[in-house]
CSV table of C-alpha atoms in Angstrom, one decimal:
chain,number,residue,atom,x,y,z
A,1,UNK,CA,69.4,95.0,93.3
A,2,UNK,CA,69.4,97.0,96.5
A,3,UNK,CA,69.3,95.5,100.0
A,4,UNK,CA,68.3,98.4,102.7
A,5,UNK,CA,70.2,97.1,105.6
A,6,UNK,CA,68.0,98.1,109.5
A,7,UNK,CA,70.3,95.9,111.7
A,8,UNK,CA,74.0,94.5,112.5
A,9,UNK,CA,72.7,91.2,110.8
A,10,UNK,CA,72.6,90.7,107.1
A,11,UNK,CA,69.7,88.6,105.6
A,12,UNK,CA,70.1,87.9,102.1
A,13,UNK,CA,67.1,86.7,100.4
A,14,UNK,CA,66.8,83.6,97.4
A,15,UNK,CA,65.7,86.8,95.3
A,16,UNK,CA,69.0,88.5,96.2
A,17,UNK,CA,71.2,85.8,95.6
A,18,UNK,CA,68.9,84.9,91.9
A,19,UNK,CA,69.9,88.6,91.4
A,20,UNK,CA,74.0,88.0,92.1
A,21,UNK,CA,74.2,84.9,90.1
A,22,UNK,CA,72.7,86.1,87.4
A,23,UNK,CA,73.7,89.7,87.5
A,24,UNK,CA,76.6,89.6,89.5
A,25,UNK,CA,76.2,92.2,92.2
A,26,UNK,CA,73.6,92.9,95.2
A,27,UNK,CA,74.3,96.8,96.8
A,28,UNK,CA,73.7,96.9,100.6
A,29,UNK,CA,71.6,100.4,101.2
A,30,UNK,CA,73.1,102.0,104.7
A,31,UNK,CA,75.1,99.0,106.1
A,32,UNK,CA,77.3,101.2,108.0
A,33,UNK,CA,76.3,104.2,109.7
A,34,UNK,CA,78.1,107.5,109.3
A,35,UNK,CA,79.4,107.5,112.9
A,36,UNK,CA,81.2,104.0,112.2
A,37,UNK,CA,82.0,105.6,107.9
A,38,UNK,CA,83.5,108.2,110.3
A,39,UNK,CA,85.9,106.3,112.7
A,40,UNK,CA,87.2,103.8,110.0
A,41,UNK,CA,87.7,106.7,107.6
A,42,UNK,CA,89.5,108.3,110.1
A,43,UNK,CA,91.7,105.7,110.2
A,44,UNK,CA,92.0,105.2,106.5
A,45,UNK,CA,93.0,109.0,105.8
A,46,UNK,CA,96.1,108.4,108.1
A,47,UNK,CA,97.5,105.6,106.0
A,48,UNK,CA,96.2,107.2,102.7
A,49,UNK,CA,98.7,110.3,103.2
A,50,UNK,CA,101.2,108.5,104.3
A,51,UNK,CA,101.4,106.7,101.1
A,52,UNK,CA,100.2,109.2,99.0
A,53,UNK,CA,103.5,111.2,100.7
A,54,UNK,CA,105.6,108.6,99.7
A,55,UNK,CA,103.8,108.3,96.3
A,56,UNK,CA,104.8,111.7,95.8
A,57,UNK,CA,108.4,110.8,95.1
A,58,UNK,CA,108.2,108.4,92.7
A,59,UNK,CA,105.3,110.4,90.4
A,60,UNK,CA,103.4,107.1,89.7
A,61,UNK,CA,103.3,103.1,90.4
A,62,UNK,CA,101.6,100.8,88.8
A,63,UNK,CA,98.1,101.9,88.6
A,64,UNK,CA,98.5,104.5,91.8
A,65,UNK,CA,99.6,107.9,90.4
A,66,UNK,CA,100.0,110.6,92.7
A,67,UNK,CA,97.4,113.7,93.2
A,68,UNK,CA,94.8,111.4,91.1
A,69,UNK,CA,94.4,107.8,92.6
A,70,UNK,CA,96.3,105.7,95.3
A,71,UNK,CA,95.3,102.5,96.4
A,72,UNK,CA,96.8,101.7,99.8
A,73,UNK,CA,96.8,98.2,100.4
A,74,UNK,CA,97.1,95.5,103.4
A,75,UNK,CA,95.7,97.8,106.0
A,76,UNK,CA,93.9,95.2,108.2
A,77,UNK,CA,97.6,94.1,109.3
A,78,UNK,CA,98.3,97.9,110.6
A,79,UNK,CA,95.8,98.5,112.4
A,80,UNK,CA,93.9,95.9,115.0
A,81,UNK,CA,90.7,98.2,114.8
A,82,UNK,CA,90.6,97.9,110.7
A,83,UNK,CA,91.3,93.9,111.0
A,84,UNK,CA,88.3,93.8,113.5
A,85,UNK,CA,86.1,95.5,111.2
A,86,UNK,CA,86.4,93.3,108.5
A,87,UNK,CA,85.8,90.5,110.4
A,88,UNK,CA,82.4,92.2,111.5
A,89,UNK,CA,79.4,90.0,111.4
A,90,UNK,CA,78.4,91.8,108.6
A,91,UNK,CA,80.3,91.0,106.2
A,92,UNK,CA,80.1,87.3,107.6
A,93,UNK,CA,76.4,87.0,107.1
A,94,UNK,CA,77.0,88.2,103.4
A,95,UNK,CA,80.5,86.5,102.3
A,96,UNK,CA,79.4,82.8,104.2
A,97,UNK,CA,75.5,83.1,102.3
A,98,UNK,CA,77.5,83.7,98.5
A,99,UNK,CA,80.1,81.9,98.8
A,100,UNK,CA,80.1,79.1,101.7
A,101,UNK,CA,80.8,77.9,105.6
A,102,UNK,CA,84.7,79.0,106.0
A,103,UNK,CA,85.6,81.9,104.7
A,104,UNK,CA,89.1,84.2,105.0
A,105,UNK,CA,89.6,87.6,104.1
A,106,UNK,CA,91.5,87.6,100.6
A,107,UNK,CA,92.7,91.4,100.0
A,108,UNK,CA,91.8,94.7,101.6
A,109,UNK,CA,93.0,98.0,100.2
A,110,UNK,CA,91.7,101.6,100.1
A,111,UNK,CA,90.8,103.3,96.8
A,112,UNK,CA,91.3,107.2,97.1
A,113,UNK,CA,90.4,109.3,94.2
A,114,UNK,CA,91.8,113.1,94.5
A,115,UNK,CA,89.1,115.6,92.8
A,116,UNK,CA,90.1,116.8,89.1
A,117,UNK,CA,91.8,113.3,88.9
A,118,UNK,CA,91.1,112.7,85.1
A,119,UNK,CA,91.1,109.5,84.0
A,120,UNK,CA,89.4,106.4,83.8
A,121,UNK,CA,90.5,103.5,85.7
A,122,UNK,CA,89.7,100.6,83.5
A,123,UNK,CA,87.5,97.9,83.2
A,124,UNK,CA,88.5,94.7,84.3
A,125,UNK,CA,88.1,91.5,86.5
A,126,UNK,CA,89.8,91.3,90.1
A,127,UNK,CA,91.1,88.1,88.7
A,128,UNK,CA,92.7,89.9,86.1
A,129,UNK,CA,95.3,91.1,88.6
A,130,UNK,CA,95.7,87.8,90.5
A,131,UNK,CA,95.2,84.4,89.4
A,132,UNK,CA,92.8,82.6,92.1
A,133,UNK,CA,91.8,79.1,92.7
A,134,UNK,CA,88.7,78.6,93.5
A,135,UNK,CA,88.1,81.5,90.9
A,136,UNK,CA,85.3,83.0,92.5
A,137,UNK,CA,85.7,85.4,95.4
A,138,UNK,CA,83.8,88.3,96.3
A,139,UNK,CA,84.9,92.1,96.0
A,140,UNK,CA,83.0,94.2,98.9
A,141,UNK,CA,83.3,98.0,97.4
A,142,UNK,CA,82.2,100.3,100.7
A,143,UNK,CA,81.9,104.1,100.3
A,144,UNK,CA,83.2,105.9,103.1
A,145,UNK,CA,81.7,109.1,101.9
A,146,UNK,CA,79.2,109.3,98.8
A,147,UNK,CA,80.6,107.8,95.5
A,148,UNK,CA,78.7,109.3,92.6
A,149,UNK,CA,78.6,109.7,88.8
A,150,UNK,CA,80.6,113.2,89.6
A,151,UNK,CA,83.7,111.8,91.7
A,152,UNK,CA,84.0,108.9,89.9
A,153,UNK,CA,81.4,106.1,91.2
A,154,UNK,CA,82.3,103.0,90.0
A,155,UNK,CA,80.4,101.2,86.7
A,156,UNK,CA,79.4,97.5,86.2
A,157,UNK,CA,78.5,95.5,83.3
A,158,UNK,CA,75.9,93.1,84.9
A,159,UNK,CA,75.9,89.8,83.8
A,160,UNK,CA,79.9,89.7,82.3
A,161,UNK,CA,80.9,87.2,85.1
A,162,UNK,CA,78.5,84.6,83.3
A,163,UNK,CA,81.3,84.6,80.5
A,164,UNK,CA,84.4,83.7,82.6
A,165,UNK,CA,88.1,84.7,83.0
A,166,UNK,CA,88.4,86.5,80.1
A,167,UNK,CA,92.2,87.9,79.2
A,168,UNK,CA,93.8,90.9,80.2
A,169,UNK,CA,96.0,93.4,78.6
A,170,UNK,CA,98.3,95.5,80.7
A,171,UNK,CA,98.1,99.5,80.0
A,172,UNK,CA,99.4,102.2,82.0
A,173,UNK,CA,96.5,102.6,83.7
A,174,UNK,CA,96.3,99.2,84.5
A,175,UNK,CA,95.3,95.2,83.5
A,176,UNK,CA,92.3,96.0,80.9
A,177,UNK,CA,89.6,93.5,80.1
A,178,UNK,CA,87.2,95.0,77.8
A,179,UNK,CA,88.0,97.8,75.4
A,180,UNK,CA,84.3,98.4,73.3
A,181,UNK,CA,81.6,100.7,73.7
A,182,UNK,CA,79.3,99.2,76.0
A,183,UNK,CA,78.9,102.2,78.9
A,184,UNK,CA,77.5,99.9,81.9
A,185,UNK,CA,75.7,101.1,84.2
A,186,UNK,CA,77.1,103.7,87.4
A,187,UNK,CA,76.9,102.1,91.0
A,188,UNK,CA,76.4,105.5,92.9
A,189,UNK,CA,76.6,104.4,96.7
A,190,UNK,CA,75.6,107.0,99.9
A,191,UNK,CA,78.6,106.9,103.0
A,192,UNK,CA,78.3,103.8,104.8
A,193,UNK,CA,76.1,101.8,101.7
A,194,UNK,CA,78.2,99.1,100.2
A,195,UNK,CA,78.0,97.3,96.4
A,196,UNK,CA,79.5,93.5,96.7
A,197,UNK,CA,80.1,92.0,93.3
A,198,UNK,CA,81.6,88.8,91.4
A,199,UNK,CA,85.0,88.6,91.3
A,200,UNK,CA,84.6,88.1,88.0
A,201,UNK,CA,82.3,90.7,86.7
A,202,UNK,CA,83.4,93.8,84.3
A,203,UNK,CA,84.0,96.9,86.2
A,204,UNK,CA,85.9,100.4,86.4
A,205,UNK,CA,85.4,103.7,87.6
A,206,UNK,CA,84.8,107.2,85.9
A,207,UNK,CA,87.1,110.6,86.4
A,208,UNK,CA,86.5,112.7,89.3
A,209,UNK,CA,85.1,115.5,88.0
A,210,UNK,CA,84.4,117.6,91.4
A,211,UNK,CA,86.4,120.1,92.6
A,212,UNK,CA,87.2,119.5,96.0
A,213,UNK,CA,85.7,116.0,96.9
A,214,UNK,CA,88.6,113.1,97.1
A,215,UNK,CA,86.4,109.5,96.7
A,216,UNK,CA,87.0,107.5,99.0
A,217,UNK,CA,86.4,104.1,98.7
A,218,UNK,CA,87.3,100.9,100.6
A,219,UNK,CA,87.8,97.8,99.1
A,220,UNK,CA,87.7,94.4,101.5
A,221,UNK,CA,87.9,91.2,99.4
A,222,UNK,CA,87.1,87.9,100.3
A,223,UNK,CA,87.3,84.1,99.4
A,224,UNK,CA,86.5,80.8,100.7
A,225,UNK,CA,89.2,79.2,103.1
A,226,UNK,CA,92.4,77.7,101.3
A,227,UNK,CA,92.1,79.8,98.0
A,228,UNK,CA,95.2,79.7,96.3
A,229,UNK,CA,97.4,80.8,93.6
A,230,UNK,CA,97.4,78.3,90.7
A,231,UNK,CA,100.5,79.8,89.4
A,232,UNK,CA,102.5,79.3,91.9
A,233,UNK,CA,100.5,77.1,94.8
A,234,UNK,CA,101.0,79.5,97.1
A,235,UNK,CA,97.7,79.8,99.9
A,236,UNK,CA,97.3,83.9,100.0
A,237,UNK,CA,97.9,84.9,103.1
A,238,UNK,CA,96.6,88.4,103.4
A,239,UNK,CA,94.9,88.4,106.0
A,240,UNK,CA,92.2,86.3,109.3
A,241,UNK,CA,90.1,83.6,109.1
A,242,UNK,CA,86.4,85.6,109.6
A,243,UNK,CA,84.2,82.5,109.5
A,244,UNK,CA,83.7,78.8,110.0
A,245,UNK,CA,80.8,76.4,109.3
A,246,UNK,CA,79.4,79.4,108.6
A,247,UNK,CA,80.5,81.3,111.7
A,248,UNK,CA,82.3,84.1,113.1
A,249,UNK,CA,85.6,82.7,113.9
A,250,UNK,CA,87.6,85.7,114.1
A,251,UNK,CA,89.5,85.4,117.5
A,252,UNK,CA,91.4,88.9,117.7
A,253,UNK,CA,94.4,90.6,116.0
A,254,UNK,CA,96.6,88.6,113.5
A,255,UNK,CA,99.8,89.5,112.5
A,256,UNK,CA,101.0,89.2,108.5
A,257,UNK,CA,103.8,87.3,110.4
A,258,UNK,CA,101.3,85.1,112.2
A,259,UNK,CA,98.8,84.6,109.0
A,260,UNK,CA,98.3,81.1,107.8
């Protein structure tokens, strides 16, 4: 289901939020505009080769691998423009209707894909990386230029979050969930539109086939206040509080120091 967004206000109807429980994912038409795609991109590119610089070194880690994909993680904590974006009222209105009054921001990280980058990056479940208590948090997936079928758009399987945690199997590539024939379905998104899905729901995304289009993609997670690592009891402390009782609370720049 796609929501085309008019306003800096998000309004999420009952039909909307039938369609995310049951399918697991709303898209957000335009919630961004390219001027704002532009400055936060701008920023994003920065960090993006500095790590992909670094990346360079080392060939590979973990499911980065340099000159094809490189997630960049954190950034909210290096730049006080990023950490004010993502506590924009935006994403407040959206994350505080799914999941709840207090809300904190859970994970950010940019997803670059380099053209001619060649493979898939699995399906999975976020909480297939990181166990989570409560188990439910949302994934925001924003294209800061147009993600398509070509460059390697991301693919869902609606409905898989219905079925639960289901086990992972580490690959080079990274954690895999789901290793049958069932395509899903692409997620093409135009600069500045946004897909938000279930932290639970089956996903991956395609090679970039173009030639001289890097996808760029950034990834701002989210889960209600207090969520926790059932492992090891630890809160996650990756970055602000953005709302409470269902308001914006974010108050200015936190440090990862300073994060509680």
């Amino acid at each position: 289901m796609r929501n085309v967004h008019t306003g800096h206000q998000v309004h999420i109807t009952s039909e909307q939020m039938k369609h995310y429980q049951e399918q697991g994912y709303i898209i957000f038409e335009s919630l961004f505009s390219e001027e704002e795609m532009d400055r936060i991109c701008g920023i994003i590119d920065g960090f993006d080769e500095a790590s992909e610089k670094a990346l360079r070194a080392k060939g590979k880690e973990f499911i980065s691998r340099s000159g094809q994909i490189n997630f960049t993680a954190n950034l909210n904590f290096l730049s006080a423009e990023l950490q004010q974006f993502i506590a924009d009222q935006r994403f407040v209105d959206i994350t505080t209707t799914i999941l709840g009054p207090d809300i904190k921001l859970y994970w950010d990280q940019s997803v670059y894909k380099r053209p001619e980058a060649d493979k898939d990056f699995p399906w999975h479940q976020d909480n297939g990386y990181v166990p989570t208590e409560p188990i439910h948090y949302v994934t925001c997936w924003l294209a800061l230029e147009d993600a398509t079928v070509d460059n390697g758009c991301i693919w869902v399987q609606p409905r898989t979050h219905l079925d639960g945690f289901v086990e992972h199997v580490k690959t080079d590539l990274g954690w895999v969930c789901y290793f049958g024939e069932e395509k899903g379905i692409p997620v093409e998104l135009k600069k500045g539109s946004m897909v938000v899905f279930h932290s639970l729901l089956f996903h991956r995304s395609t090679p970039n086939l173009s030639k001289t289009q890097t996808r760029k993609g950034y990834v701002v997670q989210y889960s209600v206040d207090g969520s926790f690592n059932p492992n090891t009891g630890q809160l996650f402390k990756n970055g602000p509080l953005i709302a409470k009782d269902g308001k914006s609370a974010y108050e200015g720049f936190v440090t990862r120091e300073n994060c509680s």
